[in-house]
Coordinates of C-alpha atoms in Angstrom, one line a residue:
Chain A
M1 CA 89.2 113.6 123.9
Y2 CA 88.5 112.1 120.5
N3 CA 92.2 112.0 119.7
K4 CA 92.9 110.2 123.0
V5 CA 90.3 107.5 122.2
K6 CA 91.7 107.1 118.7
Q7 CA 95.2 106.8 120.1
N8 CA 94.1 104.1 122.7
F9 CA 92.3 102.2 119.8
M10 CA 95.4 102.2 117.7
V11 CA 97.5 100.9 120.5
M12 CA 95.0 98.1 121.3
K13 CA 94.8 97.3 117.5
T14 CA 98.6 96.9 117.4
V15 CA 98.7 94.8 120.5
Y16 CA 95.9 92.7 119.2
I17 CA 97.7 92.1 115.9
F18 CA 100.8 91.1 117.7
I19 CA 98.9 88.6 119.8
V20 CA 97.2 87.2 116.7
V21 CA 100.5 86.8 114.8
F22 CA 102.4 85.3 117.8
L23 CA 99.6 82.8 118.4
H24 CA 99.3 81.9 114.7
H25 CA 103.0 81.5 114.5
F26 CA 103.0 78.8 117.1
A27 CA 99.7 77.2 116.5
S28 CA 100.3 77.0 112.7
F29 CA 103.3 74.7 112.9
S30 CA 101.9 72.7 115.7
Q31 CA 102.4 69.3 114.1
S32 CA 105.9 68.1 113.9
T33 CA 108.1 65.1 113.9
E34 CA 111.8 64.5 114.6
L35 CA 114.1 61.8 113.3
A36 CA 117.8 60.8 113.6
V37 CA 119.9 60.9 110.4
A38 CA 122.8 58.7 111.4
G39 CA 124.2 57.0 108.2
T40 CA 122.4 59.5 105.9
E41 CA 124.1 61.3 103.2
K42 CA 121.3 63.1 101.4
V43 CA 117.8 64.2 102.1
R44 CA 115.4 64.0 99.1
I45 CA 112.2 66.0 99.2
N46 CA 109.6 64.9 96.7
D47 CA 106.4 66.7 95.6
L48 CA 105.7 68.9 98.6
Y49 CA 103.7 71.6 96.9
G50 CA 103.1 74.0 99.9
D51 CA 105.6 76.6 100.9
L52 CA 108.8 74.9 101.9
K53 CA 111.3 76.5 104.4
I54 CA 114.4 74.4 104.8
S55 CA 117.0 75.6 107.3
A56 CA 120.4 74.1 108.4
N57 CA 121.0 72.8 111.9
N58 CA 124.2 71.6 113.7
S59 CA 122.5 68.6 115.2
E60 CA 122.2 64.9 113.9
S61 CA 118.5 65.0 113.5
I62 CA 115.8 66.3 111.1
R63 CA 112.8 68.2 112.4
I64 CA 109.7 68.6 110.2
E65 CA 107.0 70.9 111.2
I66 CA 103.7 71.2 109.2
A67 CA 100.9 73.8 109.1
G68 CA 97.6 73.9 107.5
H69 CA 97.4 70.0 107.1
K70 CA 93.8 68.6 106.8
N71 CA 93.4 64.8 106.5
I72 CA 91.6 64.3 103.2
P73 CA 89.0 61.4 102.9
E74 CA 90.4 58.0 102.6
S75 CA 88.4 57.2 99.6
I76 CA 91.0 57.9 96.9
S77 CA 91.2 56.7 93.4
E78 CA 93.2 53.6 92.5
T79 CA 95.6 55.6 90.3
E80 CA 96.3 57.9 93.2
S81 CA 97.0 55.2 95.7
V82 CA 99.5 53.7 93.2
R83 CA 101.0 57.1 92.6
Y84 CA 101.5 58.2 96.1
K85 CA 103.1 56.5 99.0
P86 CA 101.1 55.8 102.2
D87 CA 101.1 58.3 105.1
N88 CA 103.4 56.7 107.7
T89 CA 103.7 59.8 109.8
Q90 CA 100.1 61.0 110.5
L91 CA 101.3 64.3 109.0
G92 CA 100.2 63.6 105.4
I93 CA 103.8 62.7 104.4
N94 CA 105.7 59.5 103.8
I95 CA 109.3 59.1 105.1
E96 CA 111.5 56.3 104.1
K97 CA 115.3 55.5 104.0
K98 CA 116.9 54.0 100.9
D99 CA 120.6 53.5 100.2
R100 CA 121.8 56.3 102.6
I101 CA 119.1 58.7 101.2
L102 CA 116.2 59.9 103.5
I103 CA 113.2 60.4 101.3
I104 CA 110.4 62.8 102.4
S105 CA 107.5 62.5 99.9
A106 CA 104.0 63.5 99.4
S107 CA 101.6 60.8 100.7
D108 CA 98.2 59.7 99.4
R109 CA 96.6 61.7 102.3
Q110 CA 98.4 65.0 101.9
S111 CA 96.2 68.0 101.5
Q112 CA 96.8 71.2 99.5
F113 CA 97.9 74.3 101.1
T114 CA 100.0 72.6 103.5
N115 CA 103.2 74.5 104.6
Y116 CA 106.5 72.9 105.7
R117 CA 109.4 73.9 107.9
I118 CA 112.2 71.3 107.8
S119 CA 115.4 71.7 109.7
I120 CA 118.2 69.5 108.4
P121 CA 121.9 68.9 109.5
K122 CA 124.0 71.3 107.4
K123 CA 126.5 68.6 106.3
L124 CA 123.8 66.8 104.3
M125 CA 123.1 66.9 100.7
I126 CA 119.7 68.1 99.7
E127 CA 117.5 67.2 96.7
I128 CA 114.1 68.8 96.0
R129 CA 111.8 67.5 93.3
N130 CA 108.3 68.5 92.1
K131 CA 106.6 66.6 89.5
F132 CA 105.9 68.4 86.1
P133 CA 102.2 68.3 85.0
S134 CA 101.5 65.7 82.3
K135 CA 98.7 63.3 81.4
S136 CA 100.5 60.2 82.6
N137 CA 101.1 61.4 86.2
G138 CA 97.6 63.1 86.4
I139 CA 98.9 66.4 87.6
S140 CA 97.5 69.5 86.1
F141 CA 97.3 73.2 86.9
N142 CA 93.6 73.3 87.1
K143 CA 92.8 70.6 89.4
N144 CA 91.3 71.9 92.6
D145 CA 89.5 69.0 94.4
G146 CA 91.2 69.4 97.9
R147 CA 94.3 67.2 96.9
Y148 CA 97.6 68.8 96.4
D149 CA 98.4 69.9 92.9
A150 CA 101.2 71.5 90.9
F151 CA 100.9 75.1 91.8
M152 CA 103.5 77.9 92.4
N153 CA 105.1 77.6 95.8
N154 CA 107.9 79.2 97.6
I155 CA 111.0 77.4 98.5
N156 CA 113.4 78.9 101.0
V157 CA 116.7 77.2 101.7
R158 CA 119.1 78.7 104.3
G159 CA 122.6 78.0 105.6
F160 CA 123.8 74.8 103.9
K161 CA 127.5 74.0 103.2
N162 CA 126.9 71.1 100.9
E163 CA 125.3 70.2 97.6
I164 CA 121.7 71.5 96.8
D165 CA 120.0 69.8 93.8
I166 CA 116.6 71.3 92.8
N167 CA 114.3 70.4 89.9
V168 CA 110.9 71.9 90.3
F169 CA 108.1 72.9 87.9
A170 CA 106.8 76.2 89.3
S171 CA 108.5 77.7 92.4
D172 CA 110.1 80.8 93.5
L173 CA 113.4 79.9 94.9
K174 CA 115.2 81.8 97.6
L175 CA 118.7 80.4 98.7
N176 CA 120.6 82.3 101.4
N177 CA 123.9 81.7 103.0
V178 CA 124.6 78.7 100.8
T179 CA 128.0 77.6 99.4
G180 CA 126.9 75.1 96.8
P181 CA 127.6 73.3 94.6
L182 CA 124.2 74.0 93.2
A183 CA 122.3 72.2 90.4
I184 CA 119.0 74.0 89.9
S185 CA 116.6 73.9 87.2
A186 CA 112.9 75.1 87.0
F187 CA 110.2 75.8 84.5
Y188 CA 108.6 78.8 86.1
G189 CA 109.6 81.2 89.0
D190 CA 112.3 83.5 90.0
V191 CA 115.6 82.4 91.6
N192 CA 117.4 84.5 94.1
I193 CA 120.6 83.2 95.5
D194 CA 122.9 84.7 98.1
F195 CA 126.2 82.9 98.3
L196 CA 128.2 82.7 101.5
R197 CA 131.0 81.5 99.2
L198 CA 131.1 79.5 96.0
N199 CA 132.2 75.9 96.4
Q200 CA 135.5 75.5 94.4
D201 CA 135.4 71.7 94.3
N202 CA 132.5 71.1 92.0
P203 CA 130.7 73.2 89.3
S204 CA 127.4 75.0 89.9
Q205 CA 124.5 75.4 87.3
I206 CA 121.3 77.2 87.3
E207 CA 118.8 76.8 84.5
L208 CA 115.5 78.4 84.2
F209 CA 112.8 78.4 81.3
N210 CA 110.7 81.4 82.5
G211 CA 112.0 83.7 85.2
N212 CA 114.6 86.0 86.5
I213 CA 117.8 84.9 88.3
K214 CA 119.7 87.1 90.8
V215 CA 122.9 85.8 92.3
N216 CA 125.0 87.6 94.9
L217 CA 128.6 86.4 95.1
P218 CA 131.3 87.6 97.5
Y219 CA 133.4 90.2 95.6
D220 CA 136.5 88.0 95.5
T221 CA 134.9 84.8 94.2
K222 CA 137.0 83.0 91.6
S223 CA 135.1 81.5 88.8
I224 CA 134.7 80.8 85.1
V225 CA 131.1 82.1 84.5
T226 CA 128.8 81.4 81.7
L227 CA 125.7 83.6 81.6
N228 CA 122.9 83.0 79.0
S229 CA 119.9 85.1 78.6
E230 CA 119.0 85.3 74.9
S231 CA 115.7 87.1 75.4
G232 CA 116.5 89.4 78.3
Y233 CA 119.5 91.1 79.8
I234 CA 122.5 90.2 81.9
Q235 CA 123.6 92.8 84.4
T236 CA 126.7 92.5 86.4
D237 CA 129.1 94.7 88.4
F238 CA 131.9 91.9 88.1
T239 CA 134.6 92.5 85.6
I240 CA 134.4 89.5 83.3
K241 CA 137.9 88.9 81.9
K242 CA 138.7 87.2 78.7
A243 CA 134.9 87.4 78.0
T244 CA 133.6 85.8 74.9
V245 CA 130.2 87.4 73.8
M246 CA 128.1 85.3 71.6
S247 CA 126.8 87.8 69.3
K248 CA 129.0 90.7 67.9
N249 CA 125.9 93.0 67.7
T250 CA 125.0 92.6 71.4
R251 CA 123.7 95.8 72.8
T252 CA 125.6 96.7 75.9
E253 CA 125.2 99.5 78.5
K254 CA 127.6 100.8 81.1
N255 CA 126.3 102.6 84.2
R256 CA 128.2 103.9 87.2
V257 CA 126.2 103.9 90.4
H258 CA 128.1 105.3 93.5
G259 CA 131.3 104.8 91.7
V260 CA 130.6 101.1 90.8
I261 CA 130.4 100.2 87.1
F262 CA 127.4 98.0 86.2
R263 CA 127.4 96.5 82.7
K264 CA 124.2 95.3 80.9
Y265 CA 124.4 92.9 77.9
Y266 CA 121.1 92.3 76.0
N267 CA 120.1 89.0 74.3
T268 CA 123.4 87.1 74.5
N269 CA 125.5 84.7 76.2
I270 CA 128.8 85.5 77.8
T271 CA 131.7 83.2 79.1
G272 CA 134.7 84.6 81.0
I273 CA 136.6 84.7 84.2
I274 CA 135.7 86.7 87.2
N275 CA 138.7 87.6 89.6
K276 CA 140.8 84.4 88.8
K277 CA 140.1 81.0 87.2
G278 CA 138.0 78.9 89.5
T279 CA 135.1 76.5 89.5
P280 CA 132.6 76.9 86.7
L281 CA 129.3 78.7 87.3
T282 CA 126.6 78.5 84.5
I283 CA 123.5 80.5 84.7
T284 CA 120.8 80.3 82.1
T285 CA 117.3 81.7 81.6
Y286 CA 115.5 81.3 78.4
N287 CA 113.1 84.0 79.2
G288 CA 114.2 86.5 81.9
N289 CA 117.0 88.5 83.1
I290 CA 120.2 87.6 85.0
K291 CA 121.8 89.7 87.7
L292 CA 125.2 88.7 88.9
L293 CA 126.2 91.0 91.7
R294 CA 129.2 91.4 94.0
K295 CA 128.6 91.5 97.7
D296 CA 130.7 92.4 100.8
Y297 CA 132.7 94.8 98.6
P298 CA 135.0 96.7 101.0
Y299 CA 133.9 100.3 101.0
I300 CA 136.7 102.8 100.4
P301 CA 135.7 106.4 100.9
F302 CA 136.0 108.7 97.8
Y303 CA 137.5 105.7 95.9
I304 CA 136.3 105.4 92.3
Y305 CA 135.9 101.7 91.4
T306 CA 137.0 101.0 87.9
D307 CA 138.0 98.0 86.0
Chain B
M1 CA 193.1 142.3 74.2
N2 CA 192.7 142.9 78.0
C3 CA 195.2 142.2 80.8
N4 CA 194.1 138.5 81.2
D5 CA 194.7 137.8 77.5
I6 CA 198.1 139.4 77.7
K7 CA 199.1 137.6 80.8
S8 CA 198.3 134.2 79.3
L9 CA 200.5 135.1 76.4
L10 CA 203.5 136.5 78.4
L11 CA 205.4 133.2 78.5
D12 CA 205.1 132.7 74.7
Y13 CA 206.2 136.4 74.3
L14 CA 209.4 135.7 76.2
D15 CA 210.2 132.5 74.2
N16 CA 209.5 134.5 71.1
N17 CA 206.8 132.1 69.9
L18 CA 204.3 134.6 68.8
D19 CA 203.5 136.2 65.4
K20 CA 204.5 139.7 64.6
K21 CA 201.0 141.2 64.9
T22 CA 200.3 139.7 68.4
K23 CA 203.9 140.6 69.5
L24 CA 203.2 144.2 68.5
E25 CA 200.0 144.3 70.2
I26 CA 201.5 143.0 73.5
E27 CA 204.3 145.5 73.3
K28 CA 201.7 148.3 72.8
H29 CA 199.7 147.1 75.9
L30 CA 202.9 146.7 78.0
D31 CA 203.7 150.4 77.1
H32 CA 200.8 151.8 79.1
C33 CA 199.9 148.9 81.4
K34 CA 202.0 148.8 84.7
I35 CA 200.4 145.6 86.0
C36 CA 201.3 143.5 83.0
S37 CA 204.8 145.1 82.8
N38 CA 205.4 144.1 86.4
E39 CA 204.2 140.5 85.6
L40 CA 206.5 140.4 82.7
S41 CA 209.6 141.5 84.8
Q42 CA 208.7 139.0 87.5
I43 CA 208.6 136.0 85.0
R44 CA 212.0 137.3 83.6
L45 CA 213.5 137.3 87.0
L46 CA 212.2 133.8 87.8
N47 CA 213.7 132.5 84.5
E48 CA 217.0 134.0 85.3
K49 CA 217.0 132.5 88.8
I50 CA 216.1 129.1 87.4
S51 CA 218.8 129.2 84.7
N52 CA 221.4 130.2 87.4
M53 CA 220.6 127.2 89.6
N54 CA 223.3 124.4 89.9
K55 CA 222.5 121.2 87.9
I56 CA 221.7 118.0 90.2
E57 CA 223.0 114.6 88.9
N58 CA 220.8 111.5 89.0
P59 CA 222.1 108.8 91.3
R60 CA 223.5 105.9 89.2
H61 CA 222.0 103.2 91.3
L62 CA 218.5 104.3 90.6
F63 CA 219.0 103.8 86.9
D64 CA 220.6 100.4 87.5
T65 CA 217.7 99.2 89.7
F66 CA 215.0 100.4 87.2
M67 CA 216.7 98.5 84.4
L68 CA 217.0 95.3 86.5
N69 CA 213.2 95.4 87.4
L70 CA 212.4 95.9 83.8
E71 CA 214.3 92.8 82.7
K72 CA 212.7 90.8 85.5
E73 CA 209.1 91.8 84.3
K74 CA 210.1 90.9 80.7
N75 CA 211.1 87.4 81.8
R76 CA 207.9 86.9 83.8
L77 CA 205.7 87.7 80.8
K78 CA 207.7 85.5 78.5
K79 CA 207.2 82.5 80.8
W80 CA 203.4 82.8 80.6
S81 CA 202.9 83.7 77.0
F82 CA 204.6 80.6 75.4
G83 CA 205.7 82.7 72.6
I84 CA 202.2 84.1 71.8
N85 CA 201.6 87.7 72.2
S86 CA 198.9 89.1 74.4
S87 CA 196.6 90.2 71.8
S88 CA 196.4 86.7 70.4
L89 CA 195.8 85.3 73.9
F90 CA 192.8 87.7 74.2
R91 CA 191.3 86.7 70.9
I92 CA 191.5 82.9 71.8
A93 CA 190.0 83.5 75.2
A94 CA 187.1 85.4 73.6
S95 CA 186.5 82.7 71.0
I96 CA 186.5 79.9 73.8
L97 CA 184.0 82.1 75.8
I98 CA 181.7 82.6 72.7
F99 CA 181.8 78.9 72.0
I100 CA 181.0 77.9 75.7
T101 CA 178.0 80.5 75.7
G102 CA 176.7 79.1 72.4
L103 CA 177.0 75.5 73.6
L104 CA 175.2 76.4 77.0
T105 CA 172.4 78.2 75.1
G106 CA 172.0 75.3 72.8
V107 CA 171.9 72.9 75.6
L108 CA 169.3 75.1 77.4
V109 CA 167.1 75.4 74.4
V110 CA 167.2 71.6 73.7
T111 CA 166.4 70.8 77.3
G112 CA 163.8 73.4 77.5
Y113 CA 162.0 71.8 74.4
L114 CA 162.4 68.4 75.9
E115 CA 160.9 69.7 79.1
K116 CA 158.0 71.3 77.3
T117 CA 157.3 68.0 75.4
R118 CA 157.4 66.2 78.7
I119 CA 155.0 68.6 80.4
K120 CA 152.5 68.4 77.4
K121 CA 152.7 64.6 77.6
M122 CA 152.1 64.8 81.3
E123 CA 149.1 67.2 80.9
N124 CA 147.5 64.7 78.6
E125 CA 148.1 61.9 81.0
I126 CA 146.7 63.9 83.8
S127 CA 143.6 64.8 81.7
S128 CA 142.9 61.2 80.9
L129 CA 143.6 60.3 84.5
K130 CA 141.1 63.0 85.7
N131 CA 138.4 61.5 83.3
A132 CA 139.0 58.1 84.7
V133 CA 138.9 59.3 88.3
A134 CA 136.0 61.5 87.6
I135 CA 134.0 58.5 86.2
T136 CA 135.0 55.8 88.7
M137 CA 135.5 57.8 91.9
F138 CA 132.6 60.0 92.2
N139 CA 129.9 59.7 94.9
P140 CA 126.9 58.1 93.1
H141 CA 124.5 60.2 95.2
S142 CA 126.2 63.4 94.3
T143 CA 124.7 65.4 91.3
S144 CA 127.6 67.8 91.3
D145 CA 130.1 65.0 91.1
K146 CA 128.5 63.6 88.1
I147 CA 128.3 67.0 86.5
K148 CA 132.0 67.6 87.2
A149 CA 132.8 64.3 85.5
L150 CA 131.0 65.7 82.5
T151 CA 132.8 69.0 82.7
Y152 CA 136.2 67.2 82.8
F153 CA 135.2 65.3 79.7
N154 CA 134.5 68.7 78.1
E155 CA 138.0 70.2 78.8
N156 CA 139.7 68.8 75.8
N157 CA 137.1 70.1 73.4
K158 CA 137.7 67.0 71.2
V159 CA 134.8 64.6 70.4
S160 CA 136.1 61.0 71.1
P161 CA 134.0 57.9 71.0
D162 CA 134.4 57.7 74.8
L163 CA 133.1 61.2 75.3
L164 CA 130.2 60.6 73.1
R165 CA 129.3 57.3 74.9
S166 CA 129.4 58.9 78.3
L167 CA 127.5 61.9 77.4
E168 CA 124.9 59.7 75.6
N169 CA 124.6 57.5 78.6
A170 CA 124.1 60.4 81.0
L171 CA 121.5 62.2 78.6
F172 CA 119.5 59.1 78.0
F173 CA 119.7 57.2 81.2
D174 CA 120.7 59.1 84.2
D175 CA 117.8 59.4 86.5
N176 CA 118.8 63.0 87.6
V177 CA 117.5 65.7 85.4
N178 CA 120.2 68.2 86.3
V179 CA 122.8 65.7 85.2
R180 CA 120.9 65.2 81.9
L181 CA 120.9 68.9 81.4
A182 CA 124.7 69.2 82.0
A183 CA 125.2 66.3 79.6
A184 CA 123.1 68.2 76.9
N185 CA 124.9 71.5 77.5
A186 CA 128.2 69.6 77.1
L187 CA 127.0 68.2 73.8
F188 CA 125.9 71.7 72.6
R189 CA 129.5 72.7 72.3
Y190 CA 129.9 70.4 69.3
R191 CA 127.5 72.1 66.9
D192 CA 129.6 71.1 63.8
N193 CA 129.8 67.5 64.7
E194 CA 127.3 65.3 62.6
Q195 CA 127.3 62.5 65.2
V196 CA 126.4 64.9 68.0
M197 CA 123.5 66.4 66.0
E198 CA 122.1 62.9 65.1
L199 CA 122.4 61.9 68.8
L200 CA 120.4 65.0 70.0
I201 CA 117.7 64.4 67.4
K202 CA 117.3 60.8 68.5
C203 CA 117.3 61.9 72.1
L204 CA 114.5 64.4 71.5
S205 CA 111.9 61.7 70.8
S206 CA 112.9 59.4 73.7
Q207 CA 113.6 62.1 76.4
D208 CA 110.9 62.5 79.1
E209 CA 112.2 65.5 81.0
P210 CA 110.6 68.7 80.0
M211 CA 113.6 70.9 80.9
V212 CA 115.9 68.7 78.9
Q213 CA 113.4 68.6 75.9
I214 CA 113.1 72.5 76.0
A215 CA 117.0 72.7 76.0
I216 CA 117.4 70.3 73.0
I217 CA 114.6 71.9 71.0
K218 CA 116.0 75.4 71.5
F219 CA 119.5 74.2 70.4
L220 CA 118.3 72.3 67.3
V221 CA 116.0 75.3 66.2
D222 CA 118.9 77.8 66.7
S223 CA 121.2 75.6 64.7
R224 CA 118.4 75.4 61.9
E225 CA 118.6 71.6 62.0
K226 CA 115.7 70.6 59.6
R227 CA 116.2 66.9 60.4
A228 CA 114.7 67.6 63.9
A229 CA 111.3 68.4 62.3
E230 CA 110.2 64.8 62.5
S231 CA 111.1 64.5 66.3
L232 CA 109.3 67.8 67.0
Q233 CA 106.2 66.4 65.2
Y234 CA 106.3 63.4 67.3
L235 CA 106.5 65.4 70.6
I236 CA 103.6 67.6 69.5
K237 CA 101.4 64.5 68.8
N238 CA 102.5 62.6 72.0
D239 CA 99.8 62.8 74.8
D240 CA 102.4 62.4 77.4
T241 CA 104.4 65.5 76.3
N242 CA 104.1 68.4 78.7
I243 CA 101.8 71.2 77.4
I244 CA 104.4 73.8 77.4
V245 CA 107.0 71.7 75.7
K246 CA 104.3 71.0 73.0
E247 CA 103.8 74.7 72.5
Y248 CA 107.6 75.3 72.3
A249 CA 107.9 72.5 69.9
D250 CA 105.2 73.8 67.8
Q251 CA 106.9 77.2 67.6
G252 CA 110.2 75.6 66.7
L253 CA 108.7 73.5 63.9
H254 CA 107.3 76.8 62.4
V255 CA 110.8 78.3 62.4
L256 CA 112.3 75.1 60.8
L257 CA 109.7 74.5 58.0

């Protein structure tokens, strides 16, 4: 009897959680706007400090959904009204178009803890910028008066087949099913990139001050790679041909996992070719580790992968 | 000696071509071996029959025809040799062949060299063309196009005034931080160049992008560039410098001094 009641209670609890999650999902991103992008080459996103999910679509319009936005009082300081653009969307953001670039920026009425879901045509270039804290721009880590500030956020980008250019202060970056070319730099945060393929027209570069970088590339990607991690390690299961290792005293390790050889190089930088000569890919972290891993490798039973 | 040895010597025995010792041995063997004695008597019989056969004369016309053909062949060879014998002809032919081969090889080597020189010249032209195209044709909105232009500049690995000017412009004035970083990374390759080091030191005090500041500080400190100390002190004292950059500059200054 007790067990039956307990079982019913568990079922009801699960259903209740599902309903709450379901309602939350729809209610949370209730505010939205949609605009056409004819004649636009690039979308620039400035200073949106909440979690940012950017996905690719096949249409000719941009859809912006916002969650957790609360209009902050209009009495803002003079410096802030100069620093931020006016809210022309009633969503706490400013949207303007300048020279074939659509700019989505923080407004003077944007509140902290707002999360964004932005769907952008996949043919467009993307640029994401977050201001770095300094005295002149008034952004600091410790400010917590209801207005947005520079704090660690998550940025997810998915499905783009064009250039992605990111420069942020403190963000965890996740890029999935992208082709690049990429130009990424960040002060803090981890970077996780899953390439659909690597664009062979233009070079890609990823540079971090503090954080780990993990890059998954299709196993047959052609590239000249430069990997720098002078205070961490570089791990890869790619065979780096004609490799130039900066320090002769570099400690290296070689492990075999399920027949695949993984090499680890400590505190060094390596330049070399993976597969064949292709577009340059530069990955740098000043304080952190780098993982450059093969994906989609065809599985051959009982085959021992060697270099 | 066994029967086989004896049989192989029977013809010589009949012709009296053997030494005394072998002859005695054969005779001794023939005394008790009926097979070999029979063989000997058969050979004798055959010899007798051959010697008793009538002699057949060669037909005269066969000899005449042979001599006529021989004369014809001699005349034919004379016609082509121009008085030079065949071995001399062979030597001359071989000399001409060697001469032609040498000439051909020489021509191939020379044309190959010319081809290589031409390819090198074309490569240089393509490289400068690529630079020109990269600078003028890129999409001004594309970050990666600008970075690609800087990468092309870097391909030759030679510091030219044009290269320095372009990298300096990108590092100091480009409004895109990732392009500035790419320019800085391109300059880091020329560690031994005095002009490049001076440019980076100058840039440190005027640069306002924290990522670029950090990259240049790291490079100058790794290069043990003591002249950078003044710029580092300026960064540390400047109120507008990012707090993390200040800390990094302070650590770098301790290493240099």
